[in-house]
Amino acid sequence: MTDQKGHGKVKEDPGKKRRAEALPERLLRRLLEGMGEVVDRKFGRTIDPKSGLTTSKLLDRMKQLIDERVRDEGQKGRIAPHHLVLKVEWGTHSEAPPEILNDLKNEILAAAIDHINDHRYRTLAPVSVDAEVDIFTSGISVDPNFGDFEEELKKQDEEKRLALQGTPPPVAAPPMPDIEVMARINIRNTSREVPLVFKPGGRRLNVGRASDNELTLNDASVSKIHAALLMTTEGTLLVADTGSTNGTFINGRRISYGESRKIDDGDVVGFGDVEVRLRKSE
């Protein structure tokens, strides 16, 4: 168990204090300009350049979540989450420039370390920040968690709860198996089938003309990175357009960029001029 003070407390800097409000707000404004209009549904606010969500409010919400998730371990002290995930919706025009996200990540890291030190919290590992820019994510938020320790801590909490109730711990359920989906591809009067393997709730699979996509469609109407496929934890298949030139369609109807849509059995998904039918293997 590691004391966050041992991981380099951010020292007081008069210059930093003077820019504490101006810089975060400038960073978020630049971020939004790079992304287009973003709605933070988690907070229920529309971000408005004049009066909307500022980075200061984003950091205040992060600190509140850190406090809510602190674990009181008695003599071992109060343990705070150390892994911060900056979740940013893929903008309506383009991804946020990497340098802007890096600046925002640095602001979040400094604010989190200061907050943890000021409250004399301890952490299980050094504080870190990861950014996720994804078309399946809505809004912008910071999610504090315990990283690699998260599942083990949840298991411990459940065992303690059951022990207090006098209930024996349940037998661990087997992990959800991967699901194979057959993609029947029709390109200019030719047809072929390609197996795709999805992990429910796992990473997305990219669709496009480039050979490093999980589903490669070698046709001039298909963009290099055209769309993305994702399977939810419930086994629902989703498709989203990631900024293609010629569009992504479900049963002939074009879906908007930045919108994820469910694929039902029997649906025909169009990527440019290429038609694909997706069905789960028996």
CSV table of C-alpha atoms in Angstrom, one decimal:
chain,number,residue,atom,x,y,z
A,1,MET,CA,0.0,0.0,0.0
A,2,THR,CA,1.5,3.3,-1.0
A,3,ASP,CA,1.2,6.7,0.5
A,4,GLN,CA,0.5,9.3,-2.2
A,5,LYS,CA,2.8,11.7,-0.5
A,6,GLY,CA,5.6,9.4,-1.6
A,7,HIS,CA,4.7,9.9,-5.2
A,8,GLY,CA,5.7,13.5,-5.5
A,9,LYS,CA,3.3,16.1,-4.1
A,10,VAL,CA,2.7,19.0,-6.4
A,11,LYS,CA,4.4,22.0,-4.7
A,12,GLU,CA,2.8,25.4,-4.3
A,13,ASP,CA,3.6,27.7,-7.2
A,14,PRO,CA,2.4,31.4,-7.0
A,15,GLY,CA,2.5,31.5,-10.8
A,16,LYS,CA,0.3,28.4,-11.1
A,17,LYS,CA,-2.1,29.8,-8.5
A,18,ARG,CA,-2.6,33.0,-10.6
A,19,ARG,CA,-3.4,31.0,-13.7
A,20,ALA,CA,-5.4,28.3,-11.9
A,21,GLU,CA,-8.7,29.5,-13.2
A,22,ALA,CA,-7.8,30.9,-16.6
A,23,LEU,CA,-5.7,28.0,-17.9
A,24,PRO,CA,-8.3,25.2,-17.2
A,25,GLU,CA,-11.1,27.2,-18.8
A,26,ARG,CA,-8.9,27.9,-21.8
A,27,LEU,CA,-7.9,24.3,-22.1
A,28,LEU,CA,-11.6,23.1,-22.2
A,29,ARG,CA,-12.5,25.9,-24.7
A,30,ARG,CA,-9.7,24.6,-27.0
A,31,LEU,CA,-10.9,21.1,-26.5
A,32,LEU,CA,-14.4,21.9,-27.4
A,33,GLU,CA,-13.3,23.9,-30.4
A,34,GLY,CA,-11.4,20.8,-31.6
A,35,MET,CA,-14.4,18.5,-31.0
A,36,GLY,CA,-17.4,20.5,-31.9
A,37,GLU,CA,-20.4,20.8,-29.6
A,38,VAL,CA,-20.4,18.2,-26.8
A,39,VAL,CA,-23.2,17.4,-24.4
A,40,ASP,CA,-22.2,16.1,-21.0
A,41,ARG,CA,-25.3,14.0,-20.3
A,42,LYS,CA,-23.9,12.8,-17.0
A,43,PHE,CA,-24.2,16.3,-15.6
A,44,GLY,CA,-27.2,17.1,-17.6
A,45,ARG,CA,-25.6,20.3,-19.1
A,46,THR,CA,-25.0,21.6,-22.5
A,47,ILE,CA,-21.5,23.0,-22.8
A,48,ASP,CA,-21.8,26.6,-23.8
A,49,PRO,CA,-18.6,28.7,-24.6
A,50,LYS,CA,-20.1,31.7,-22.7
A,51,SER,CA,-21.7,30.1,-19.6
A,52,GLY,CA,-21.3,26.4,-19.8
A,53,LEU,CA,-19.2,23.7,-18.1
A,54,THR,CA,-15.7,24.8,-17.3
A,55,THR,CA,-12.7,22.7,-16.4
A,56,SER,CA,-13.0,24.0,-12.9
A,57,LYS,CA,-16.4,22.4,-12.6
A,58,LEU,CA,-15.1,19.2,-14.2
A,59,LEU,CA,-12.3,19.1,-11.5
A,60,ASP,CA,-14.8,19.8,-8.7
A,61,ARG,CA,-16.9,16.9,-9.8
A,62,MET,CA,-13.8,14.7,-10.0
A,63,LYS,CA,-12.8,15.6,-6.4
A,64,GLN,CA,-16.4,14.9,-5.2
A,65,LEU,CA,-16.2,11.4,-6.8
A,66,ILE,CA,-12.8,10.8,-5.3
A,67,ASP,CA,-14.3,11.6,-1.8
A,68,GLU,CA,-17.3,9.4,-2.4
A,69,ARG,CA,-15.2,6.4,-3.4
A,70,VAL,CA,-12.6,6.7,-0.6
A,71,ARG,CA,-12.3,3.4,1.4
A,72,ASP,CA,-11.8,3.6,5.2
A,73,GLU,CA,-9.4,0.8,6.0
A,74,GLY,CA,-9.1,1.6,9.7
A,75,GLN,CA,-5.5,1.7,10.9
A,76,LYS,CA,-4.3,1.5,7.3
A,77,GLY,CA,-5.9,4.8,6.6
A,78,ARG,CA,-8.3,6.1,4.0
A,79,ILE,CA,-7.6,4.8,0.6
A,80,ALA,CA,-8.5,7.0,-2.4
A,81,PRO,CA,-8.9,5.8,-6.1
A,82,HIS,CA,-5.7,6.5,-8.0
A,83,HIS,CA,-6.7,5.8,-11.6
A,84,LEU,CA,-8.5,8.6,-13.4
A,85,VAL,CA,-10.2,8.0,-16.7
A,86,LEU,CA,-10.9,11.2,-18.8
A,87,LYS,CA,-13.8,10.2,-21.0
A,88,VAL,CA,-14.4,12.4,-24.0
A,89,GLU,CA,-17.1,12.0,-26.6
A,90,TRP,CA,-15.7,11.8,-30.2
A,91,GLY,CA,-16.7,15.3,-31.6
A,92,THR,CA,-19.1,15.9,-34.4
A,93,HIS,CA,-16.3,16.9,-36.7
A,94,SER,CA,-13.0,15.4,-35.6
A,95,GLU,CA,-11.1,14.0,-32.7
A,96,ALA,CA,-9.7,16.4,-30.2
A,97,PRO,CA,-6.1,17.2,-31.0
A,98,PRO,CA,-3.7,15.1,-28.8
A,99,GLU,CA,-1.9,18.1,-27.4
A,100,ILE,CA,-5.1,19.5,-26.0
A,101,LEU,CA,-6.0,16.3,-24.3
A,102,ASN,CA,-2.5,16.0,-22.9
A,103,ASP,CA,-2.8,19.5,-21.4
A,104,LEU,CA,-6.1,18.6,-19.9
A,105,LYS,CA,-4.8,15.3,-18.5
A,106,ASN,CA,-1.9,17.2,-16.8
A,107,GLU,CA,-4.4,19.6,-15.2
A,108,ILE,CA,-6.5,16.7,-13.9
A,109,LEU,CA,-3.4,14.9,-12.6
A,110,ALA,CA,-2.1,17.9,-10.7
A,111,ALA,CA,-5.6,18.6,-9.2
A,112,ALA,CA,-6.1,15.0,-8.1
A,113,ILE,CA,-2.7,14.8,-6.4
A,114,ASP,CA,-3.2,18.0,-4.6
A,115,HIS,CA,-6.7,16.9,-3.4
A,116,ILE,CA,-5.4,13.5,-2.2
A,117,ASN,CA,-2.5,15.1,-0.4
A,118,ASP,CA,-4.6,17.8,1.2
A,119,HIS,CA,-7.0,15.2,2.6
A,120,ARG,CA,-4.2,12.9,3.8
A,121,TYR,CA,-5.6,10.0,1.7
A,122,ARG,CA,-3.4,7.0,0.7
A,123,THR,CA,-3.4,5.2,-2.6
A,124,LEU,CA,-2.7,1.7,-3.8
A,125,ALA,CA,-0.5,3.0,-6.6
A,126,PRO,CA,0.7,6.3,-8.1
A,127,VAL,CA,-2.0,8.6,-9.4
A,128,SER,CA,-2.4,8.3,-13.2
A,129,VAL,CA,-4.7,9.7,-15.9
A,130,ASP,CA,-5.8,7.9,-19.1
A,131,ALA,CA,-7.9,9.5,-21.8
A,132,GLU,CA,-10.6,7.7,-23.8
A,133,VAL,CA,-11.9,9.4,-26.9
A,134,ASP,CA,-14.6,7.1,-28.3
A,135,ILE,CA,-17.7,7.3,-30.4
A,136,PHE,CA,-19.6,5.2,-28.0
A,137,THR,CA,-18.9,7.6,-25.1
A,138,SER,CA,-21.2,10.5,-24.4
A,139,GLY,CA,-20.1,13.9,-23.0
A,140,ILE,CA,-16.9,14.6,-21.0
A,141,SER,CA,-16.2,13.4,-17.5
A,142,VAL,CA,-13.6,12.1,-15.2
A,143,ASP,CA,-14.1,8.7,-13.6
A,144,PRO,CA,-11.9,7.8,-10.6
A,145,ASN,CA,-11.3,4.1,-9.9
A,146,PHE,CA,-8.9,1.7,-8.3
A,147,GLY,CA,-7.4,0.5,-11.6
A,148,ASP,CA,-6.1,-3.1,-11.5
A,149,PHE,CA,-7.3,-3.4,-7.9
A,150,GLU,CA,-11.0,-2.6,-8.7
A,151,GLU,CA,-12.3,-6.1,-9.1
A,152,GLU,CA,-10.5,-7.5,-6.1
A,153,LEU,CA,-11.8,-4.7,-3.9
A,154,LYS,CA,-15.4,-5.3,-5.1
A,155,LYS,CA,-14.9,-9.0,-4.3
A,156,GLN,CA,-13.7,-8.2,-0.8
A,157,ASP,CA,-16.6,-5.9,-0.2
A,158,GLU,CA,-19.1,-8.5,-1.3
A,159,GLU,CA,-17.5,-11.2,0.9
A,160,LYS,CA,-17.7,-8.8,3.9
A,161,ARG,CA,-21.4,-8.0,3.2
A,162,LEU,CA,-22.3,-11.7,2.9
A,163,ALA,CA,-20.3,-12.5,6.1
A,164,LEU,CA,-22.3,-9.9,8.0
A,165,GLN,CA,-25.5,-11.6,6.8
A,166,GLY,CA,-24.2,-15.1,7.6
A,167,THR,CA,-24.4,-16.1,3.9
A,168,PRO,CA,-21.7,-18.2,2.3
A,169,PRO,CA,-19.9,-16.5,-0.6
A,170,PRO,CA,-21.3,-17.4,-4.0
A,171,VAL,CA,-19.5,-19.5,-6.5
A,172,ALA,CA,-17.9,-17.3,-9.0
A,173,ALA,CA,-19.7,-17.2,-12.3
A,174,PRO,CA,-17.7,-18.3,-15.3
A,175,PRO,CA,-16.6,-15.4,-17.6
A,176,MET,CA,-18.9,-14.6,-20.5
A,177,PRO,CA,-17.6,-16.4,-23.5
A,178,ASP,CA,-16.6,-14.7,-26.7
A,179,ILE,CA,-19.3,-14.6,-29.4
A,180,GLU,CA,-18.6,-15.3,-33.0
A,181,VAL,CA,-20.5,-13.4,-35.6
A,182,MET,CA,-20.4,-14.2,-39.3
A,183,ALA,CA,-20.2,-11.3,-41.7
A,184,ARG,CA,-21.6,-12.0,-45.1
A,185,ILE,CA,-20.0,-9.4,-47.4
A,186,ASN,CA,-21.4,-8.4,-50.8
A,187,ILE,CA,-19.1,-6.3,-53.0
A,188,ARG,CA,-20.1,-5.7,-56.6
A,189,ASN,CA,-21.8,-9.1,-57.3
A,190,THR,CA,-19.2,-11.1,-55.3
A,191,SER,CA,-19.9,-12.6,-51.9
A,192,ARG,CA,-17.8,-14.0,-49.1
A,193,GLU,CA,-18.1,-14.7,-45.4
A,194,VAL,CA,-15.7,-13.5,-42.6
A,195,PRO,CA,-15.9,-14.6,-39.0
A,196,LEU,CA,-15.7,-11.9,-36.4
A,197,VAL,CA,-15.1,-12.6,-32.7
A,198,PHE,CA,-16.6,-10.2,-30.1
A,199,LYS,CA,-16.1,-10.0,-26.4
A,200,PRO,CA,-19.3,-8.7,-24.8
A,201,GLY,CA,-18.5,-5.4,-23.2
A,202,GLY,CA,-15.0,-5.5,-24.7
A,203,ARG,CA,-13.2,-3.5,-27.3
A,204,ARG,CA,-14.7,-2.3,-30.6
A,205,LEU,CA,-13.8,-3.8,-34.0
A,206,ASN,CA,-12.9,-1.4,-36.8
A,207,VAL,CA,-14.4,-1.6,-40.3
A,208,GLY,CA,-12.7,0.0,-43.3
A,209,ARG,CA,-10.6,-0.3,-46.4
A,210,ALA,CA,-7.2,-0.4,-44.6
A,211,SER,CA,-5.8,-3.9,-44.1
A,212,ASP,CA,-5.3,-3.4,-40.4
A,213,ASN,CA,-9.1,-3.2,-39.7
A,214,GLU,CA,-10.7,-6.2,-38.1
A,215,LEU,CA,-13.2,-6.2,-41.0
A,216,THR,CA,-11.4,-5.1,-44.2
A,217,LEU,CA,-13.6,-4.1,-47.1
A,218,ASN,CA,-11.5,-3.5,-50.2
A,219,ASP,CA,-13.7,-1.2,-52.1
A,220,ALA,CA,-13.1,2.4,-53.3
A,221,SER,CA,-16.4,3.5,-51.7
A,222,VAL,CA,-15.2,2.5,-48.2
A,223,SER,CA,-13.0,4.8,-46.2
A,224,LYS,CA,-9.7,3.6,-44.7
A,225,ILE,CA,-11.3,3.7,-41.2
A,226,HIS,CA,-15.0,3.7,-42.0
A,227,ALA,CA,-17.0,2.5,-39.0
A,228,ALA,CA,-16.8,0.6,-35.7
A,229,LEU,CA,-18.7,-2.4,-34.4
A,230,LEU,CA,-19.2,-3.1,-30.7
A,231,MET,CA,-21.0,-5.7,-28.6
A,232,THR,CA,-22.6,-4.7,-25.3
A,233,THR,CA,-22.4,-6.8,-22.2
A,234,GLU,CA,-26.0,-7.9,-23.0
A,235,GLY,CA,-24.9,-9.2,-26.4
A,236,THR,CA,-26.4,-6.4,-28.4
A,237,LEU,CA,-24.5,-5.5,-31.6
A,238,LEU,CA,-23.9,-1.8,-32.3
A,239,VAL,CA,-22.5,0.0,-35.3
A,240,ALA,CA,-21.3,3.6,-35.5
A,241,ASP,CA,-19.9,5.7,-38.3
A,242,THR,CA,-16.4,7.1,-37.5
A,243,GLY,CA,-16.3,9.8,-40.1
A,244,SER,CA,-16.6,8.0,-43.4
A,245,THR,CA,-16.9,9.8,-46.8
A,246,ASN,CA,-19.7,7.7,-48.3
A,247,GLY,CA,-21.7,6.9,-45.1
A,248,THR,CA,-22.9,4.0,-43.1
A,249,PHE,CA,-26.4,2.6,-43.5
A,250,ILE,CA,-28.9,0.3,-41.8
A,251,ASN,CA,-31.4,-1.1,-44.2
A,252,GLY,CA,-30.7,1.7,-46.6
A,253,ARG,CA,-31.1,4.5,-44.0
A,254,ARG,CA,-27.9,6.5,-43.3
A,255,ILE,CA,-26.9,6.9,-39.7
A,256,SER,CA,-25.4,10.2,-38.4
A,257,TYR,CA,-21.8,10.5,-37.6
A,258,GLY,CA,-21.3,10.3,-33.8
A,259,GLU,CA,-24.4,8.1,-33.4
A,260,SER,CA,-24.3,4.4,-32.5
A,261,ARG,CA,-27.2,2.2,-33.7
A,262,LYS,CA,-28.4,-1.3,-32.9
A,263,ILE,CA,-28.1,-4.0,-35.5
A,264,ASP,CA,-31.0,-6.5,-35.4
A,265,ASP,CA,-31.0,-10.0,-37.0
A,266,GLY,CA,-31.7,-9.6,-40.7
A,267,ASP,CA,-30.5,-6.0,-41.0
A,268,VAL,CA,-28.4,-5.1,-44.0
A,269,VAL,CA,-25.5,-2.8,-43.0
A,270,GLY,CA,-24.1,-0.7,-45.8
A,271,PHE,CA,-20.5,0.7,-45.7
A,272,GLY,CA,-20.4,2.9,-48.7
A,273,ASP,CA,-21.5,0.6,-51.6
A,274,VAL,CA,-20.7,-2.6,-49.7
A,275,GLU,CA,-23.5,-4.5,-48.0
A,276,VAL,CA,-22.9,-6.7,-45.0
A,277,ARG,CA,-25.2,-9.0,-43.1
A,278,LEU,CA,-24.2,-9.9,-39.6
A,279,ARG,CA,-25.5,-13.0,-37.8
A,280,LYS,CA,-24.4,-14.8,-34.6
A,281,SER,CA,-22.9,-18.3,-35.2
A,282,GLU,CA,-25.0,-21.2,-34.0
